[in-house]
Coordinates of C-alpha atoms and ligand atoms in Angstrom, one line a residue:
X1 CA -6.6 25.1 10.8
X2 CA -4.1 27.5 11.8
X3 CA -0.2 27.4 10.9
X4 CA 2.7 24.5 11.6
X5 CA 6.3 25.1 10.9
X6 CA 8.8 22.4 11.3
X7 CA 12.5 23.8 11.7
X8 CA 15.8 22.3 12.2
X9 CA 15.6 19.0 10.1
X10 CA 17.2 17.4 7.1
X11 CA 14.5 18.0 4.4
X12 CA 14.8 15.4 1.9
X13 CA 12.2 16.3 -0.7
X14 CA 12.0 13.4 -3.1
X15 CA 11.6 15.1 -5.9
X16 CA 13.8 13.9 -9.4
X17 CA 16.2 16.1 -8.1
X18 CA 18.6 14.3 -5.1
X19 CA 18.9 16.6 -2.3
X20 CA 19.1 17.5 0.9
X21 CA 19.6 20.4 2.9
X22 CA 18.9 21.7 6.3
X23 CA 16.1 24.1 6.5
X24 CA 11.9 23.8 7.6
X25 CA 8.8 23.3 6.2
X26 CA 6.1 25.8 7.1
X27 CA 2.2 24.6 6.5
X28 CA -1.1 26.3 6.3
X29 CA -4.3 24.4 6.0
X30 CA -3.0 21.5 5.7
X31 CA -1.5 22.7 2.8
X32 CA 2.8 23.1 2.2
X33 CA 3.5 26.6 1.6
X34 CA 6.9 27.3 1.9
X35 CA 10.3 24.8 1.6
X36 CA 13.5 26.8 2.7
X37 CA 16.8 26.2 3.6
X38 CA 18.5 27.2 7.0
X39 CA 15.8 29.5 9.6
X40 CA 12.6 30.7 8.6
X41 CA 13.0 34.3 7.5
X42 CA 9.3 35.5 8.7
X43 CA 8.4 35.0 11.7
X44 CA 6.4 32.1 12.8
X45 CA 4.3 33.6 16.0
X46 CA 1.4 32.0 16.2
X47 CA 2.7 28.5 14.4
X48 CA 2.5 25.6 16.3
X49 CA 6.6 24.0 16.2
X50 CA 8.1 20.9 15.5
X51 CA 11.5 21.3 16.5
X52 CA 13.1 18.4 13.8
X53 CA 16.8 18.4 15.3
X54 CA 18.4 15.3 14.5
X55 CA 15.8 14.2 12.3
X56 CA 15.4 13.9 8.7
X57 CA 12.2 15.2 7.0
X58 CA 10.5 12.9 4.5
X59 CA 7.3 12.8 2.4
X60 CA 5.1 10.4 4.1
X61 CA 5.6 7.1 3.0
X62 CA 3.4 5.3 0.6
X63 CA 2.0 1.8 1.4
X64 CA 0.9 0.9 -2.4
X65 CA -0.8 -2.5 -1.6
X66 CA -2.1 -3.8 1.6
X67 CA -4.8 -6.0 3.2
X68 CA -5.0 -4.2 6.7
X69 CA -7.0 -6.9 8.2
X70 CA -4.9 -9.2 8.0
X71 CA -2.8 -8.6 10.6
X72 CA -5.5 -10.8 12.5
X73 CA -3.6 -13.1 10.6
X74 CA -0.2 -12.9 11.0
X75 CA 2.1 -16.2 10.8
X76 CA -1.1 -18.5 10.8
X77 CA 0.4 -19.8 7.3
X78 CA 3.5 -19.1 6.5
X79 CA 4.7 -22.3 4.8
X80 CA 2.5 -22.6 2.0
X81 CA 3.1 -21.3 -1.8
X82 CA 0.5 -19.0 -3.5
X83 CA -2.3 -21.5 -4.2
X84 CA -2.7 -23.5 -1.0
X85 CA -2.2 -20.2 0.8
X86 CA -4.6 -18.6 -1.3
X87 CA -7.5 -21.3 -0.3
X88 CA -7.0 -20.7 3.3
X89 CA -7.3 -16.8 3.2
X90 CA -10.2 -16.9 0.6
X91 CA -11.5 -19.4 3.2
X92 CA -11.5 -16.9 5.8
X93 CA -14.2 -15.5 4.3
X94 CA -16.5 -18.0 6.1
X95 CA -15.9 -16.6 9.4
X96 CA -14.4 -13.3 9.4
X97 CA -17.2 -10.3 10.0
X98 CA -17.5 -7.0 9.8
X99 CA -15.8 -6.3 13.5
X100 CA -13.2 -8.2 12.5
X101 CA -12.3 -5.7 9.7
X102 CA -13.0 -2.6 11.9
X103 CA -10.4 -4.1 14.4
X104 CA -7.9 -5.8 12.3
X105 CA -7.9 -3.3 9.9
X106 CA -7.7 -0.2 12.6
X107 CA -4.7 -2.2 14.3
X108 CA -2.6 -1.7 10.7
X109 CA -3.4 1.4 10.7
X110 CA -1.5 2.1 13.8
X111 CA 1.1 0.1 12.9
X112 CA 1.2 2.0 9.6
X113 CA 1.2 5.3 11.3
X114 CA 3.7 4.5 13.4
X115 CA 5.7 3.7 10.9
X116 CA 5.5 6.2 8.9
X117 CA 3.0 5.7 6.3
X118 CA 1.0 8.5 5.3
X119 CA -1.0 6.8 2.4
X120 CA -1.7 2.9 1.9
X121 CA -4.0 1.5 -1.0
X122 CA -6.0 -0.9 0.8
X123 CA -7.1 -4.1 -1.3
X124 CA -9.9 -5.2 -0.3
X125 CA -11.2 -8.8 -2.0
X126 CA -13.3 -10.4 0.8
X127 CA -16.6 -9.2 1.2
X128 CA -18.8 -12.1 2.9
X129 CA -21.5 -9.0 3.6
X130 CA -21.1 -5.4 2.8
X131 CA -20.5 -3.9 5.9
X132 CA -16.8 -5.7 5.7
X133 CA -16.5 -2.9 3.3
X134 CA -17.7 -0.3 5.0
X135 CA -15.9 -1.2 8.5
X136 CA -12.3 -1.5 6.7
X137 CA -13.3 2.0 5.4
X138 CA -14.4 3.7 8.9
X139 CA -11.1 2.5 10.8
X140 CA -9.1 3.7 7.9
X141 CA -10.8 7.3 8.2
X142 CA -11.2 6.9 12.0
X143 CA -6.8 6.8 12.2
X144 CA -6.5 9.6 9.7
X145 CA -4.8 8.1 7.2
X146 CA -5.0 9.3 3.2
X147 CA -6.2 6.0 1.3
X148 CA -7.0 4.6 -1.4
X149 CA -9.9 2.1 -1.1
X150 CA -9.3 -0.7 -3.9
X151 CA -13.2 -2.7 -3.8
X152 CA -12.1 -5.6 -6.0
X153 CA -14.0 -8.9 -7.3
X154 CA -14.2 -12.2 -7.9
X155 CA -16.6 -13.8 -9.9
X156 CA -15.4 -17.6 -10.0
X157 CA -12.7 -20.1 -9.3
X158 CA -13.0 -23.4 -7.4
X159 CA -10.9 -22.3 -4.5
X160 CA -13.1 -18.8 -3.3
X161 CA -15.7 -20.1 -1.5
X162 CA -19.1 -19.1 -2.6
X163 CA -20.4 -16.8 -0.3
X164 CA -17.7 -14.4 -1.8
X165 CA -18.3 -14.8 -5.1
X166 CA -20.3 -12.2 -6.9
X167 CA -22.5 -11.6 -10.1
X168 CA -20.9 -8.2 -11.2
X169 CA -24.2 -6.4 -11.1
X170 CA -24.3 -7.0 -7.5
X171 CA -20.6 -6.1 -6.8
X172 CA -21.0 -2.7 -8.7
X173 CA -24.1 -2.1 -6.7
X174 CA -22.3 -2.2 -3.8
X175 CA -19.5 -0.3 -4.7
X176 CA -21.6 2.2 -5.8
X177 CA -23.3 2.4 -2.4
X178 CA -19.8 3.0 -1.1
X179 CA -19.4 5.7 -3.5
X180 CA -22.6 7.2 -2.1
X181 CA -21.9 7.2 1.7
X182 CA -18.3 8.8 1.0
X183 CA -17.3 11.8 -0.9
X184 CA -14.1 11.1 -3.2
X185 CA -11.5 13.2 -2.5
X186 CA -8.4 13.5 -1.9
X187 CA -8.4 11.8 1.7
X188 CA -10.4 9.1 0.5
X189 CA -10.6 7.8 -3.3
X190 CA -11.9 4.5 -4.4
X191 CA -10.8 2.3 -7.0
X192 CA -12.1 -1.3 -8.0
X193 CA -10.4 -4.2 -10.5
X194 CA -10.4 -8.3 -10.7
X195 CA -9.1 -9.5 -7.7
X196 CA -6.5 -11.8 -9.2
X197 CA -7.2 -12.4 -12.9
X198 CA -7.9 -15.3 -14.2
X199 CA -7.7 -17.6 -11.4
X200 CA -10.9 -15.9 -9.8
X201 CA -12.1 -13.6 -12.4
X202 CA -14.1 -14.6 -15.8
X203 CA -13.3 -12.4 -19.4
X204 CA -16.5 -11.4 -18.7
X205 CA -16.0 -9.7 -15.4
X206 CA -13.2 -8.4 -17.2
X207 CA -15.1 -6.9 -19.9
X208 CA -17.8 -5.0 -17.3
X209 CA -15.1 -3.7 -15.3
X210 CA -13.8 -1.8 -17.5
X211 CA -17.0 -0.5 -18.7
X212 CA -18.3 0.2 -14.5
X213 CA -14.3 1.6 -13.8
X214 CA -14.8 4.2 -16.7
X215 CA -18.7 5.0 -16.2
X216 CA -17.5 5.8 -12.4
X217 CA -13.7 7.6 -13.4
X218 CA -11.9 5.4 -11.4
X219 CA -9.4 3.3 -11.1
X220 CA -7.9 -0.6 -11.3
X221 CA -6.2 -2.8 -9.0
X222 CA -5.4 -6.7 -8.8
X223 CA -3.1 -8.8 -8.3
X224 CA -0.9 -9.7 -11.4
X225 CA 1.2 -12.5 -12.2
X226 CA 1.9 -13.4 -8.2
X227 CA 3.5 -17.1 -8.8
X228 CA 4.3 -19.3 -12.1
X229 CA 0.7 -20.9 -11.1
X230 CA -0.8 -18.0 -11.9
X231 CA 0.5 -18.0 -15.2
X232 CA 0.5 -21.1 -16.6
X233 CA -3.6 -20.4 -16.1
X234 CA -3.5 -17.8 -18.0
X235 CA -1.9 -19.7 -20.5
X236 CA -3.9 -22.7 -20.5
X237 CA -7.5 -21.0 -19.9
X238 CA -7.2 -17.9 -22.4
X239 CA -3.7 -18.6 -24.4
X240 CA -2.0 -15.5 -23.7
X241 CA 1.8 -15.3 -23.0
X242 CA 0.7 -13.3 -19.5
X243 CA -1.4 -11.7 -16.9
X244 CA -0.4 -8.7 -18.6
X245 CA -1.4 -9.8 -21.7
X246 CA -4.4 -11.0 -20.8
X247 CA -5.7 -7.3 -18.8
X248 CA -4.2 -5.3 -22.1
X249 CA -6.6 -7.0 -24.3
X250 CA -9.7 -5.8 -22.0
X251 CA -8.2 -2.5 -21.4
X252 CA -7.0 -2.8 -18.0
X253 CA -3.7 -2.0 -18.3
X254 CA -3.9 1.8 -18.2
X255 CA -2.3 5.0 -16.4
X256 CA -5.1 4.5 -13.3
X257 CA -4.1 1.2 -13.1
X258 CA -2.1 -0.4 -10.4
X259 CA -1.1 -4.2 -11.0
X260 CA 0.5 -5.4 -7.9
X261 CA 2.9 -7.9 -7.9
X262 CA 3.6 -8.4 -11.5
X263 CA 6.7 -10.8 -10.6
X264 CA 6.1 -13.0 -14.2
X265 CA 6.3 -10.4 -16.3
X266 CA 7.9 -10.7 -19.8
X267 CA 9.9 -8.0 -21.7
X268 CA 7.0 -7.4 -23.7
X269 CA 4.7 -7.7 -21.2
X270 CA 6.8 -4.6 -19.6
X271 CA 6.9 -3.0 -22.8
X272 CA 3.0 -2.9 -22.6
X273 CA 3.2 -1.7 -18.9
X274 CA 5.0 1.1 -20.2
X275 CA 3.7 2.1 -23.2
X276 CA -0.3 1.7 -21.1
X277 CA 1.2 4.0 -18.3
X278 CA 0.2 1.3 -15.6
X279 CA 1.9 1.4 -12.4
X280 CA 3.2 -1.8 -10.6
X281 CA 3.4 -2.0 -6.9
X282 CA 6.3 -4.5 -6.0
X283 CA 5.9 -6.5 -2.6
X284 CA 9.6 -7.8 -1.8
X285 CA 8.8 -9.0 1.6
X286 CA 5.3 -11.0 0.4
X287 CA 6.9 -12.2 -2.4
X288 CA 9.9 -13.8 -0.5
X289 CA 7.8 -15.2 2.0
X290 CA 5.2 -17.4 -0.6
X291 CA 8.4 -18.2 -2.6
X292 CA 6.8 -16.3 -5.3
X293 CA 10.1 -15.4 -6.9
X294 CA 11.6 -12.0 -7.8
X295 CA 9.8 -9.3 -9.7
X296 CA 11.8 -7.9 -12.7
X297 CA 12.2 -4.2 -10.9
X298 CA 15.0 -3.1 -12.6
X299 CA 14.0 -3.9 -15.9
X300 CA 10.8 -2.4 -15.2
X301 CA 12.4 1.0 -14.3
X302 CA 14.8 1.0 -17.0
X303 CA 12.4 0.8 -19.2
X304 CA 10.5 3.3 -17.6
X305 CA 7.6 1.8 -15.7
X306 CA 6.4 3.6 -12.7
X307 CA 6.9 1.0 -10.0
X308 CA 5.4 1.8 -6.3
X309 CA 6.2 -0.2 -3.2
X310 CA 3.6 -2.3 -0.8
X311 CA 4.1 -4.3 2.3
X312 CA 0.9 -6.8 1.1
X313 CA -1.3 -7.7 4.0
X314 CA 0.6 -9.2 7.1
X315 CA -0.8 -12.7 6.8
X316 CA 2.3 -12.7 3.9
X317 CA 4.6 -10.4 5.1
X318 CA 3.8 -10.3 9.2
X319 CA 4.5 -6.6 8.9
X320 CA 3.1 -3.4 7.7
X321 CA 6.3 -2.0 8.0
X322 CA 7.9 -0.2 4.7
X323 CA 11.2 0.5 5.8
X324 CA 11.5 -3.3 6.1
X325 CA 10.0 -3.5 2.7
X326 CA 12.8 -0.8 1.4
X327 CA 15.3 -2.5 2.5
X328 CA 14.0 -6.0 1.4
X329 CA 13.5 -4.4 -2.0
X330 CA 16.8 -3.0 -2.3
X331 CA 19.0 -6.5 -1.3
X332 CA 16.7 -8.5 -3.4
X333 CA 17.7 -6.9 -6.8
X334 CA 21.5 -6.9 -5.6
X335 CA 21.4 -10.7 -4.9
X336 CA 18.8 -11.7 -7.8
X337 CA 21.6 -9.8 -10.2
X338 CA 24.4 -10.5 -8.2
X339 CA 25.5 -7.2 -8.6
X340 CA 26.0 -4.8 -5.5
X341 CA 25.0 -1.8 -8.0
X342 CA 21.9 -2.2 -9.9
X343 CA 19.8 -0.1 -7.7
X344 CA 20.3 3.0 -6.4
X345 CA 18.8 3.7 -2.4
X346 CA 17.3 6.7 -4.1
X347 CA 15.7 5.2 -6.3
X348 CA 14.0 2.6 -4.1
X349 CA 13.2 5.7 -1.6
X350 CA 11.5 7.5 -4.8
X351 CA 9.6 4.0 -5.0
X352 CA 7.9 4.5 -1.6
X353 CA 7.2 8.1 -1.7
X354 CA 6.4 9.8 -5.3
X355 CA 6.6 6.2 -6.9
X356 CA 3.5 4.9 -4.6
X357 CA 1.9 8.9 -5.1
X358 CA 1.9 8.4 -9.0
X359 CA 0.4 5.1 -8.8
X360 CA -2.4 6.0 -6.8
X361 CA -3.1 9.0 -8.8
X362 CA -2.2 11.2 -6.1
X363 CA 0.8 13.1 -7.4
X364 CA -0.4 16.1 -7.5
X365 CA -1.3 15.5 -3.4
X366 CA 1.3 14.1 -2.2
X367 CA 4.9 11.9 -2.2
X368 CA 7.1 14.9 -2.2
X369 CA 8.0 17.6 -0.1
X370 CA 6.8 20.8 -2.6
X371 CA 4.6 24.0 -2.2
X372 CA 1.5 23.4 -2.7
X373 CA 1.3 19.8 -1.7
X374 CA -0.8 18.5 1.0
X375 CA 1.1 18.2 4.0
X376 CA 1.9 14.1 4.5
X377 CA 5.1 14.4 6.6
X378 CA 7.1 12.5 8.6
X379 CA 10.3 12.9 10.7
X380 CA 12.3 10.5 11.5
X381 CA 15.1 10.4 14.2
X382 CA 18.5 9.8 12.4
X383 CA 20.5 10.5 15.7
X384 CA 20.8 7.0 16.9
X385 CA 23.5 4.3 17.6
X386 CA 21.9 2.6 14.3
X387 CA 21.7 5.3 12.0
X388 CA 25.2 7.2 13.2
X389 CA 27.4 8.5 11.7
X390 CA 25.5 9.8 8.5
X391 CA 28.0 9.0 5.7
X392 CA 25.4 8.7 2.5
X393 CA 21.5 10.0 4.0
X394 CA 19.7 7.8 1.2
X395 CA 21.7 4.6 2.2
X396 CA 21.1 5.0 5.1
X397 CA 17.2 5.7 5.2
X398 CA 16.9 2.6 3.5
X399 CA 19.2 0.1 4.7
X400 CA 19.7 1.8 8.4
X401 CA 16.6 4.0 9.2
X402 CA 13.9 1.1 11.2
X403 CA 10.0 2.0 11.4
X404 CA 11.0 2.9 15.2
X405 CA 12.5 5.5 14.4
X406 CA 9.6 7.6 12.9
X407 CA 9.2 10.2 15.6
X408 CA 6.4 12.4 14.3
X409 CA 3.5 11.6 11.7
X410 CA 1.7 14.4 10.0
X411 CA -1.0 14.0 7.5
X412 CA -2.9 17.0 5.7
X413 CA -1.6 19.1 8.2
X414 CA -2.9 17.2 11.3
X415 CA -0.1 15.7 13.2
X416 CA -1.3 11.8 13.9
X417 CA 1.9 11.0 15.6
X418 CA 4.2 13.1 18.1
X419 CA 6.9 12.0 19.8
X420 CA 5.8 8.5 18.8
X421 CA 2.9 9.4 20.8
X422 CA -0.4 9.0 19.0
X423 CA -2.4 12.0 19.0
X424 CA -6.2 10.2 17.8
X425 CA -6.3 7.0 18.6
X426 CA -5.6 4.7 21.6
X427 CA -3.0 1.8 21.1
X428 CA -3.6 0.3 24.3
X429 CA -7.2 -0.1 23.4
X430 CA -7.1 -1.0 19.8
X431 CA -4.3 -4.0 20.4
X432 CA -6.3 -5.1 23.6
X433 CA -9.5 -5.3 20.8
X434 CA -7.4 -6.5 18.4
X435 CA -6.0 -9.9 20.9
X436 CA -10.2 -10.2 21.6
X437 CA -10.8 -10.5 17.6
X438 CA -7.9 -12.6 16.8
X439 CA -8.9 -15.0 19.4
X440 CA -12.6 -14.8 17.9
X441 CA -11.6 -15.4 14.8
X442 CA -9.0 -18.6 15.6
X443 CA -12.1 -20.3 16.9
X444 CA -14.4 -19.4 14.6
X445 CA -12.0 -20.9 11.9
X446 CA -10.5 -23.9 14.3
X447 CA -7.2 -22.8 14.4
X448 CA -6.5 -22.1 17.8
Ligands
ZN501 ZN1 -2.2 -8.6 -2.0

């Protein structure tokens, strides 16, 4: 792959250190290999040019938990809390196939990359045949994005329908057959965990995914203390405080570990989050739309928890979009503590870039602009009647900035958007396939 420079932009790095200065980025391979301030000193004959005036350069964003498919399933139920919501999606299982995955699941990716996400974690939990699997997994590698593929189980629980519950022999099987077709890498890694514990999940599941997680060197994620429902079943079916407490005493809370949600969370359970090194990936815009309540973020950074952000799947957010999900994630602490102060834009920005890198083990890939990082870039046009004047750039990215105004979209080098222009895929074609599956799959589960 030959060389890229991009020149004239506002770098904003995202590393611990707040900055940002005018200067370019210069890639080879895919690879960063020089960050400098003002004009590129050598020459750059031969580069291909990304002329970034009026734009701000960012570290890809980091989509920490989603459920691409669902967009098939946007505002379908939108009035229901966790549980009742929970049966109709785990009900989906009886008529959703593999196509529907490919398509749904190819359609967030668009809207991802427009968007400006460079990485998602993709939880996937509903697996009426394998090849839902596999077809969530092609899309994601036909758009080009850098993903995490979460395989996740369920092993009981009177609301998942049967035909997507599994005997953990035969889930490991096939996650090991996905393991087989795809190298692990840093494009593509895989990861596994309870889907949500203990409302679908039995201690013994628990126990073997641990044991399969370590035999395989990789990591966990589930959903963790969504709603109150959720724990008061942990409380009455295993007497623990938490969900928390309940994955700590199987070993599940642990530095590959990503526990999304976590929005009933006690001090010690955060204490344990901490001292286990597990990352939590908070969901704002989910967790307002279930009435889930508020996650305690700003405890859980004070205390130094590494905390990542994720849209969740668009059946409970409608969106993929993060810079929604910054934003949301930012006003929610302010009003929850009625306090205009308690969290700093930074530090919600750091949340979606080296916050969701950490979480998905991909730190030393990705989530900040540094040599030697791969090169997961986005620029993002600042010079518009919404975003003007700049008075504070990190404000302003997050509570100004809209998923609109992500202009170019570059991932390990290759640029995926230009000009909002995609460069791989056709977005007439996908949505036209996508209008073709939704309408399938209304029918096929009597909704429409
Ligand atoms: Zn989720």
């Amino acid at each position: 792959m030959s060389g890229l420079t991009i020149q004239n932009a506002t770098i904003v790095p995202m590393t611990e250190e707040r900055q940002s200065f005018a200067g370019y980025v210069r890639v080879r391979d895919g690879v960063i290999t020089e960050v400098g301030s003002g004009a590129p000193r050598d020459s750059t004959n031969g580069d291909q040019l990304i002329d970034g005036s009026g734009c701000v350069l960012l570290p890809g964003l980091v989509n920490a938990h989603t459920h691409l498919y669902q967009v098939l399933l946007r505002a379908v139920w939108e009035d229901l809390e966790l549980m009742p919501w929970l049966r109709r999606i785990y009900g989906c299982a009886r008529a959703l196939r593999p196509e529907h995955f490919y398509t749904g699941s190819l359609l967030g990716c668009v809207e991802a990359i427009r968007g400006g996400v460079t990485t998602l974690c993709e939880h996937n939990f509903l697996n009426p045949s394998p090849d839902c699997a596999f077809e969530t997994v092609r899309a994601i590698q036909d758009s080009g994005l850098r993903a995490v593929f979460a395989r996740t189980i369920m092993d009981t629980g009177e609301i998942v329908p049967d035909c997507v519950k599994e005997k953990p022999d035969a889930a490991f099987r096939h996650i090991e057959s996905l393991l087989a077709k795809h190298k692990s890498g840093a494009d593509l890694t895989f990861m596994t965990g309870p889907n949500t514990p203990p409302i679908n999940t039995t201690p013994e599941l628990l126990k073997e995914i641990r044991r399969f997680a370590d035999a395989k060197t990789i990591g966990i994620s589930a959903h963790v203390a969504e709603s109150r429902s959720v724990v008061e079943c942990v409380r009455q079916q295993h007497g623990k405080a938490g969900v928390v407490e309940l994955l700590h005493q199987f070993g599940l809370a642990a530095p590959n570990s990503i526990f999304a949600h976590s929005v009933h969370v006690s001090k010690d359970e955060i204490a344990l989050l901490k001292q286990t090194g597990t990352s939590v990936s908070h969901n704002p815009v989910s967790n307002m739309m279930l009435g889930d309540g508020v996650a305690p973020v700003v405890e859980m950074l004070r205390q130094g928890v590494n905390v990542a952000l994720g849209t969740d799947g668009a059946a409970s957010n409608h969106s993929q979009d993060l810079f929604d999900t910054m934003k949301a994630a930012s006003l929610l602490q302010k009003v929850h503590h009625q306090d205009a102060g308690i969290i700093e834009p930074y530090a919600v920005l750091r949340m979606a870039t080296a916050g969701g890198a950490k979480a998905l083990g991909l730190s030393s890939v990705c989530g900040t602009i540094e040599v030697g990082k791969r090169a997961d870039l986005i620029l993002v046009n600042l010079d518009t009647v919404h975003n003007q004047p700049i008075n504070d750039i990190f404000s302003q990215i997050v509570h100004c900035a809209k998923a609109s105004d992500v202009q170019t979209v570059i991932v390990n080098g290759e640029v995926l958007l230009k000009d909002r222009v995609l460069t791989r895929l056709d977005d007439k074609r996908i949505l036209a396939d996508a209008k073709i599956a939704n309408h399938d799959l209304m029918e096929r589960l009597e909704l429409s």
